[in-house]
Every structure is written in structure tokens, then in C-alpha cells.
Amino acid sequence: MFKGEGIVEENKNDIKNRWGFIIVKAIAYVILFSAIFILQNLRYPDEFRFISKHLDRIDFGREFYPEGSLLVIFLFLLVCLIFFKKKLLVYFSIKPLKKVNTYIWITVFLLLIFMLEHASTGFKYIFQINIHPFHFTEYAILFLMTSIITPLEEELVFRSPLLFMFNNKFRYLWLLVSISWFTIIHNDVIFAISFSIGLSILTIKFKNLWVPIVAHLIWNLYALLVI
């Protein structure tokens, strides 16, 4: 066999291996996100509602189970730990949180979102819930859900694939998918699109997940305090 023919054969094998890897990866993504969809939309038995049972008086406009969100967080972290252990340590590093520049970016992002939300809706859809006088337990659970669980879950689901799962070639395709998905689950389209784009920019800019999580947490905490 000539040297050139050997190179051609190697290239063919590389292409086959690459496509095989892509197909396996695609199947894994479909299974993972199907599981997430099921966990987010499953109607949980009363015995499992150790968090949401405290929020029965609050009308969220849809059935909401933070217990499912905890399962999603656990599932995503487990997948990342098994398949992306080295990346997990890098993308969950707290180093960016020690830099002033990080908080400048977060502040600018939140100010832009604040002005956009105020101009477009006057915060009509800041949270899609009907407000009642809350008990302390309800406030505590609502804080846990909106300011801790939700930022963790949504950044893992929508932003972590930008770092863990997709290279530059497919990253922007996922960006479109995640923005569309994020918009579907939020009533305010303009807010959802701009918020998702901004958090994605923070994720890619700092190559870190704590930065968008902190930004998301601050915004949700602010929204909770003003409702």
C-alpha cells in the first residue's frame, strides 16, 4: 500500500470515529434532556412534595414542583461528574468571583435587564404569580426556590451545555435552542430572550457557570423583594 493510500484510510477511519462519537453524543443528549423534561413536568405524589406543599396558597399560573428541580440539578451534576470531571472543576471554579471585573459585567447586565423590563412591562411579569400575604415559612421556601434552586437548575440546563457539551461549531446552535426553550417557559418574551442572551454571554465570556448563576440569583432575589 502506498503512503498516500494509508493516509486516506486513516482519514476515513477518523471521520467514521468522529461521526460515531457525534451520533452517540446526540443520543445521550436526547436521553438526558428527555429525562429533564419528564422530571420538570411530572406530577409528583403528595408524599414527595416536601417543599411544594408549603406553597399551595401561591398561584404560579402553572403546576410547579421544586422537588423535580432538585432532581434535575442532581442529574446534571451526576452526568458532569461522570463524563466531564476535569471540565467540572474548571467551569465551577470560584476564581472569577474573586475579580472585580466579574461584578462589573454582572452589574451592567442587570442594569440593562432592569431598564428593559421597566420600559417594556413595568415589571408586570417579573414573577408570574398571584401575591397573597405570606407566612414566614412561605417566604423562606419561596426564597429557596427562586433564589437558589431556580438559578442553579436553569443555568445547568440552559447554559452549562455551552461549556460542557458543545464546541465552537455547535455552541451557537445550542444557544438558539436554549434561548427558545427558556422563552417558552417564561411569559415575558422580550425579558426571556434578553435575559437568556445576557446570561449566555456571561457564561461564554468567563467560561464559568458560577458567574451566570450569581447574576441569575441576584436578579431573582431582587424580583422577590419587590413583588
PDB file of C-alpha atoms in Angstrom, residues 1-194:
ATOM      1  CA  MET A   1       0.000   0.000   0.000  1.00  0.00           C
ATOM      2  CA  PHE A   2       1.303   3.434  -0.908  1.00  0.00           C
ATOM      3  CA  LYS A   3       1.848   6.005   1.812  1.00  0.00           C
ATOM      4  CA  GLY A   4      -0.866   8.241   0.365  1.00  0.00           C
ATOM      5  CA  GLU A   5      -3.401   5.410   0.433  1.00  0.00           C
ATOM      6  CA  GLY A   6      -2.577   4.761   4.082  1.00  0.00           C
ATOM      7  CA  ILE A   7      -3.222   8.402   4.928  1.00  0.00           C
ATOM      8  CA  VAL A   8      -6.561   8.288   3.098  1.00  0.00           C
ATOM      9  CA  GLU A   9      -7.573   5.175   5.054  1.00  0.00           C
ATOM     10  CA  GLU A  10      -6.608   6.844   8.339  1.00  0.00           C
ATOM     11  CA  ASN A  11      -8.639   9.919   7.419  1.00  0.00           C
ATOM     12  CA  LYS A  12     -11.648   7.744   6.597  1.00  0.00           C
ATOM     13  CA  ASN A  13     -11.339   5.979   9.941  1.00  0.00           C
ATOM     14  CA  ASP A  14     -11.032   9.328  11.734  1.00  0.00           C
ATOM     15  CA  ILE A  15     -14.183  10.572  10.000  1.00  0.00           C
ATOM     16  CA  LYS A  16     -16.072   7.389  10.902  1.00  0.00           C
ATOM     17  CA  ASN A  17     -14.923   7.618  14.517  1.00  0.00           C
ATOM     18  CA  ARG A  18     -15.822  11.304  14.657  1.00  0.00           C
ATOM     19  CA  TRP A  19     -19.320  10.715  13.262  1.00  0.00           C
ATOM     20  CA  GLY A  20     -19.771   7.739  15.562  1.00  0.00           C
ATOM     21  CA  PHE A  21     -18.860   9.920  18.534  1.00  0.00           C
ATOM     22  CA  ILE A  22     -21.242  12.664  17.371  1.00  0.00           C
ATOM     23  CA  ILE A  23     -24.112  10.173  16.984  1.00  0.00           C
ATOM     24  CA  VAL A  24     -23.503   8.649  20.430  1.00  0.00           C
ATOM     25  CA  LYS A  25     -23.271  12.135  21.910  1.00  0.00           C
ATOM     26  CA  ALA A  26     -26.513  13.197  20.205  1.00  0.00           C
ATOM     27  CA  ILE A  27     -28.334  10.125  21.545  1.00  0.00           C
ATOM     28  CA  ALA A  28     -27.002  10.844  25.039  1.00  0.00           C
ATOM     29  CA  TYR A  29     -28.245  14.455  24.802  1.00  0.00           C
ATOM     30  CA  VAL A  30     -31.701  13.333  23.684  1.00  0.00           C
ATOM     31  CA  ILE A  31     -31.940  10.890  26.601  1.00  0.00           C
ATOM     32  CA  LEU A  32     -30.652  13.482  29.097  1.00  0.00           C
ATOM     33  CA  PHE A  33     -32.971  16.284  28.039  1.00  0.00           C
ATOM     34  CA  SER A  34     -35.933  13.912  27.727  1.00  0.00           C
ATOM     35  CA  ALA A  35     -35.303  12.909  31.342  1.00  0.00           C
ATOM     36  CA  ILE A  36     -35.125  16.586  32.323  1.00  0.00           C
ATOM     37  CA  PHE A  37     -38.406  17.337  30.539  1.00  0.00           C
ATOM     38  CA  ILE A  38     -40.098  14.446  32.343  1.00  0.00           C
ATOM     39  CA  LEU A  39     -38.726  15.490  35.745  1.00  0.00           C
ATOM     40  CA  GLN A  40     -39.850  19.090  35.200  1.00  0.00           C
ATOM     41  CA  ASN A  41     -43.377  18.157  34.122  1.00  0.00           C
ATOM     42  CA  LEU A  42     -44.053  15.087  36.234  1.00  0.00           C
ATOM     43  CA  ARG A  43     -46.900  15.324  38.714  1.00  0.00           C
ATOM     44  CA  TYR A  44     -45.335  14.247  41.993  1.00  0.00           C
ATOM     45  CA  PRO A  45     -47.222  12.372  44.738  1.00  0.00           C
ATOM     46  CA  ASP A  46     -48.045  14.224  47.945  1.00  0.00           C
ATOM     47  CA  GLU A  47     -45.526  12.116  49.882  1.00  0.00           C
ATOM     48  CA  PHE A  48     -42.729  13.579  47.751  1.00  0.00           C
ATOM     49  CA  ARG A  49     -43.899  17.210  47.962  1.00  0.00           C
ATOM     50  CA  PHE A  50     -41.742  18.144  50.955  1.00  0.00           C
ATOM     51  CA  ILE A  51     -41.132  21.645  49.512  1.00  0.00           C
ATOM     52  CA  SER A  52     -44.070  22.493  47.260  1.00  0.00           C
ATOM     53  CA  LYS A  53     -46.647  21.549  49.915  1.00  0.00           C
ATOM     54  CA  HIS A  54     -45.698  24.804  51.687  1.00  0.00           C
ATOM     55  CA  LEU A  55     -46.587  26.826  48.562  1.00  0.00           C
ATOM     56  CA  ASP A  56     -50.140  25.609  47.932  1.00  0.00           C
ATOM     57  CA  ARG A  57     -51.590  29.085  48.602  1.00  0.00           C
ATOM     58  CA  ILE A  58     -49.451  30.671  45.869  1.00  0.00           C
ATOM     59  CA  ASP A  59     -50.775  30.669  42.319  1.00  0.00           C
ATOM     60  CA  PHE A  60     -47.797  30.335  39.956  1.00  0.00           C
ATOM     61  CA  GLY A  61     -50.022  30.137  36.899  1.00  0.00           C
ATOM     62  CA  ARG A  62     -48.903  26.535  36.407  1.00  0.00           C
ATOM     63  CA  GLU A  63     -48.086  23.485  38.479  1.00  0.00           C
ATOM     64  CA  PHE A  64     -44.631  23.865  39.944  1.00  0.00           C
ATOM     65  CA  TYR A  65     -42.578  21.253  41.778  1.00  0.00           C
ATOM     66  CA  PRO A  66     -39.181  22.389  43.122  1.00  0.00           C
ATOM     67  CA  GLU A  67     -38.589  18.756  44.096  1.00  0.00           C
ATOM     68  CA  GLY A  68     -38.315  17.995  40.381  1.00  0.00           C
ATOM     69  CA  SER A  69     -35.841  20.856  40.038  1.00  0.00           C
ATOM     70  CA  LEU A  70     -33.656  19.294  42.737  1.00  0.00           C
ATOM     71  CA  LEU A  71     -33.694  16.017  40.809  1.00  0.00           C
ATOM     72  CA  VAL A  72     -32.691  17.874  37.625  1.00  0.00           C
ATOM     73  CA  ILE A  73     -29.775  19.558  39.441  1.00  0.00           C
ATOM     74  CA  PHE A  74     -28.646  16.209  40.847  1.00  0.00           C
ATOM     75  CA  LEU A  75     -28.941  14.515  37.434  1.00  0.00           C
ATOM     76  CA  PHE A  76     -26.949  17.213  35.651  1.00  0.00           C
ATOM     77  CA  LEU A  77     -24.184  17.292  38.255  1.00  0.00           C
ATOM     78  CA  LEU A  78     -24.004  13.496  38.186  1.00  0.00           C
ATOM     79  CA  VAL A  79     -23.660  13.459  34.379  1.00  0.00           C
ATOM     80  CA  CYS A  80     -20.994  16.183  34.509  1.00  0.00           C
ATOM     81  CA  LEU A  81     -19.136  14.337  37.271  1.00  0.00           C
ATOM     82  CA  ILE A  82     -19.131  11.074  35.311  1.00  0.00           C
ATOM     83  CA  PHE A  83     -18.373  12.373  31.826  1.00  0.00           C
ATOM     84  CA  PHE A  84     -16.810  15.821  32.342  1.00  0.00           C
ATOM     85  CA  LYS A  85     -14.972  15.569  35.670  1.00  0.00           C
ATOM     86  CA  LYS A  86     -11.996  17.713  34.609  1.00  0.00           C
ATOM     87  CA  LYS A  87     -14.231  20.323  32.992  1.00  0.00           C
ATOM     88  CA  LEU A  88     -16.419  20.384  36.107  1.00  0.00           C
ATOM     89  CA  LEU A  89     -13.504  21.593  38.220  1.00  0.00           C
ATOM     90  CA  VAL A  90     -12.624  24.261  35.641  1.00  0.00           C
ATOM     91  CA  TYR A  91     -16.092  25.595  34.879  1.00  0.00           C
ATOM     92  CA  PHE A  92     -17.159  25.597  38.537  1.00  0.00           C
ATOM     93  CA  SER A  93     -14.037  27.376  39.721  1.00  0.00           C
ATOM     94  CA  ILE A  94     -14.695  30.328  42.058  1.00  0.00           C
ATOM     95  CA  LYS A  95     -11.717  32.300  40.707  1.00  0.00           C
ATOM     96  CA  PRO A  96     -13.869  34.602  38.515  1.00  0.00           C
ATOM     97  CA  LEU A  97     -15.932  35.504  41.598  1.00  0.00           C
ATOM     98  CA  LYS A  98     -12.803  36.951  43.217  1.00  0.00           C
ATOM     99  CA  LYS A  99     -12.319  39.518  40.439  1.00  0.00           C
ATOM    100  CA  VAL A 100     -13.887  42.991  40.401  1.00  0.00           C
ATOM    101  CA  ASN A 101     -14.273  42.824  36.626  1.00  0.00           C
ATOM    102  CA  THR A 102     -16.767  39.970  37.038  1.00  0.00           C
ATOM    103  CA  TYR A 103     -19.104  42.074  39.163  1.00  0.00           C
ATOM    104  CA  ILE A 104     -18.821  45.000  36.763  1.00  0.00           C
ATOM    105  CA  TRP A 105     -20.082  42.732  33.976  1.00  0.00           C
ATOM    106  CA  ILE A 106     -22.863  41.369  36.200  1.00  0.00           C
ATOM    107  CA  THR A 107     -23.905  44.882  37.268  1.00  0.00           C
ATOM    108  CA  VAL A 108     -24.034  46.181  33.702  1.00  0.00           C
ATOM    109  CA  PHE A 109     -26.040  43.135  32.624  1.00  0.00           C
ATOM    110  CA  LEU A 110     -28.566  43.505  35.458  1.00  0.00           C
ATOM    111  CA  LEU A 111     -28.953  47.250  34.867  1.00  0.00           C
ATOM    112  CA  LEU A 112     -29.701  46.628  31.194  1.00  0.00           C
ATOM    113  CA  ILE A 113     -32.266  43.967  32.113  1.00  0.00           C
ATOM    114  CA  PHE A 114     -33.793  46.302  34.715  1.00  0.00           C
ATOM    115  CA  MET A 115     -34.187  49.134  32.198  1.00  0.00           C
ATOM    116  CA  LEU A 116     -35.540  46.814  29.517  1.00  0.00           C
ATOM    117  CA  GLU A 117     -38.049  45.195  31.867  1.00  0.00           C
ATOM    118  CA  HIS A 118     -39.173  48.561  33.209  1.00  0.00           C
ATOM    119  CA  ALA A 119     -39.586  50.012  29.723  1.00  0.00           C
ATOM    120  CA  SER A 120     -41.392  47.012  28.251  1.00  0.00           C
ATOM    121  CA  THR A 121     -43.749  45.826  31.011  1.00  0.00           C
ATOM    122  CA  GLY A 122     -43.177  47.888  34.135  1.00  0.00           C
ATOM    123  CA  PHE A 123     -42.314  44.600  35.891  1.00  0.00           C
ATOM    124  CA  LYS A 124     -45.786  43.223  35.232  1.00  0.00           C
ATOM    125  CA  TYR A 125     -44.322  39.779  34.574  1.00  0.00           C
ATOM    126  CA  ILE A 126     -41.367  39.885  36.947  1.00  0.00           C
ATOM    127  CA  PHE A 127     -42.830  36.759  38.538  1.00  0.00           C
ATOM    128  CA  GLN A 128     -45.919  35.126  37.103  1.00  0.00           C
ATOM    129  CA  ILE A 129     -47.591  34.600  40.478  1.00  0.00           C
ATOM    130  CA  ASN A 130     -50.599  35.997  42.292  1.00  0.00           C
ATOM    131  CA  ILE A 131     -49.494  37.582  45.538  1.00  0.00           C
ATOM    132  CA  HIS A 132     -51.048  36.882  48.941  1.00  0.00           C
ATOM    133  CA  PRO A 133     -49.812  37.785  52.418  1.00  0.00           C
ATOM    134  CA  PHE A 134     -47.188  35.130  53.097  1.00  0.00           C
ATOM    135  CA  HIS A 135     -46.266  33.298  56.251  1.00  0.00           C
ATOM    136  CA  PHE A 136     -42.584  33.166  57.202  1.00  0.00           C
ATOM    137  CA  THR A 137     -42.307  29.553  56.029  1.00  0.00           C
ATOM    138  CA  GLU A 138     -43.729  30.502  52.635  1.00  0.00           C
ATOM    139  CA  TYR A 139     -41.253  33.374  52.292  1.00  0.00           C
ATOM    140  CA  ALA A 140     -38.375  31.084  53.241  1.00  0.00           C
ATOM    141  CA  ILE A 141     -39.435  28.372  50.775  1.00  0.00           C
ATOM    142  CA  LEU A 142     -40.084  30.955  48.054  1.00  0.00           C
ATOM    143  CA  PHE A 143     -36.608  32.398  48.648  1.00  0.00           C
ATOM    144  CA  LEU A 144     -35.041  28.932  48.496  1.00  0.00           C
ATOM    145  CA  MET A 145     -36.934  28.102  45.314  1.00  0.00           C
ATOM    146  CA  THR A 146     -36.487  31.343  43.359  1.00  0.00           C
ATOM    147  CA  SER A 147     -33.067  32.482  44.554  1.00  0.00           C
ATOM    148  CA  ILE A 148     -31.212  29.180  44.971  1.00  0.00           C
ATOM    149  CA  ILE A 149     -32.891  26.235  43.247  1.00  0.00           C
ATOM    150  CA  THR A 150     -34.113  28.015  40.096  1.00  0.00           C
ATOM    151  CA  PRO A 151     -30.801  29.760  39.216  1.00  0.00           C
ATOM    152  CA  LEU A 152     -28.891  26.508  39.729  1.00  0.00           C
ATOM    153  CA  GLU A 153     -31.333  24.440  37.703  1.00  0.00           C
ATOM    154  CA  GLU A 154     -31.767  26.866  34.808  1.00  0.00           C
ATOM    155  CA  GLU A 155     -28.065  27.642  34.434  1.00  0.00           C
ATOM    156  CA  LEU A 156     -27.200  23.943  34.480  1.00  0.00           C
ATOM    157  CA  VAL A 157     -29.885  23.133  31.910  1.00  0.00           C
ATOM    158  CA  PHE A 158     -29.604  26.148  29.605  1.00  0.00           C
ATOM    159  CA  ARG A 159     -26.042  27.423  29.959  1.00  0.00           C
ATOM    160  CA  SER A 160     -23.829  24.501  31.023  1.00  0.00           C
ATOM    161  CA  PRO A 161     -24.071  22.779  27.595  1.00  0.00           C
ATOM    162  CA  LEU A 162     -22.343  25.860  26.142  1.00  0.00           C
ATOM    163  CA  LEU A 163     -19.259  24.814  28.113  1.00  0.00           C
ATOM    164  CA  PHE A 164     -19.512  21.086  28.785  1.00  0.00           C
ATOM    165  CA  MET A 165     -21.152  19.616  25.741  1.00  0.00           C
ATOM    166  CA  PHE A 166     -20.668  21.724  22.634  1.00  0.00           C
ATOM    167  CA  ASN A 167     -17.573  23.005  20.872  1.00  0.00           C
ATOM    168  CA  ASN A 168     -17.489  26.274  18.940  1.00  0.00           C
ATOM    169  CA  LYS A 169     -19.071  24.673  15.873  1.00  0.00           C
ATOM    170  CA  PHE A 170     -22.300  23.686  17.628  1.00  0.00           C
ATOM    171  CA  ARG A 171     -22.278  26.161  20.523  1.00  0.00           C
ATOM    172  CA  TYR A 172     -24.298  28.824  18.743  1.00  0.00           C
ATOM    173  CA  LEU A 173     -26.835  26.271  17.545  1.00  0.00           C
ATOM    174  CA  TRP A 174     -27.387  25.290  21.167  1.00  0.00           C
ATOM    175  CA  LEU A 175     -27.582  28.982  22.040  1.00  0.00           C
ATOM    176  CA  LEU A 176     -30.603  29.337  19.740  1.00  0.00           C
ATOM    177  CA  VAL A 177     -32.180  26.178  21.178  1.00  0.00           C
ATOM    178  CA  SER A 178     -31.640  27.272  24.789  1.00  0.00           C
ATOM    179  CA  ILE A 179     -32.991  30.790  24.155  1.00  0.00           C
ATOM    180  CA  SER A 180     -36.107  29.339  22.513  1.00  0.00           C
ATOM    181  CA  TRP A 181     -36.611  26.824  25.333  1.00  0.00           C
ATOM    182  CA  PHE A 182     -36.025  29.459  28.024  1.00  0.00           C
ATOM    183  CA  THR A 183     -38.527  31.785  26.321  1.00  0.00           C
ATOM    184  CA  ILE A 184     -41.219  29.101  26.163  1.00  0.00           C
ATOM    185  CA  ILE A 185     -41.234  28.635  29.952  1.00  0.00           C
ATOM    186  CA  HIS A 186     -41.405  32.394  30.662  1.00  0.00           C
ATOM    187  CA  ASN A 187     -44.422  34.576  29.839  1.00  0.00           C
ATOM    188  CA  ASP A 188     -42.492  37.752  29.054  1.00  0.00           C
ATOM    189  CA  VAL A 189     -40.867  37.041  25.677  1.00  0.00           C
ATOM    190  CA  ILE A 190     -38.693  40.176  25.493  1.00  0.00           C
ATOM    191  CA  PHE A 191     -37.372  39.648  29.011  1.00  0.00           C
ATOM    192  CA  ALA A 192     -36.755  35.928  28.464  1.00  0.00           C
ATOM    193  CA  ILE A 193     -34.811  36.442  25.233  1.00  0.00           C
ATOM    194  CA  SER A 194     -32.664  39.296  26.575  1.00  0.00           C
TER     195      SER A 194
END
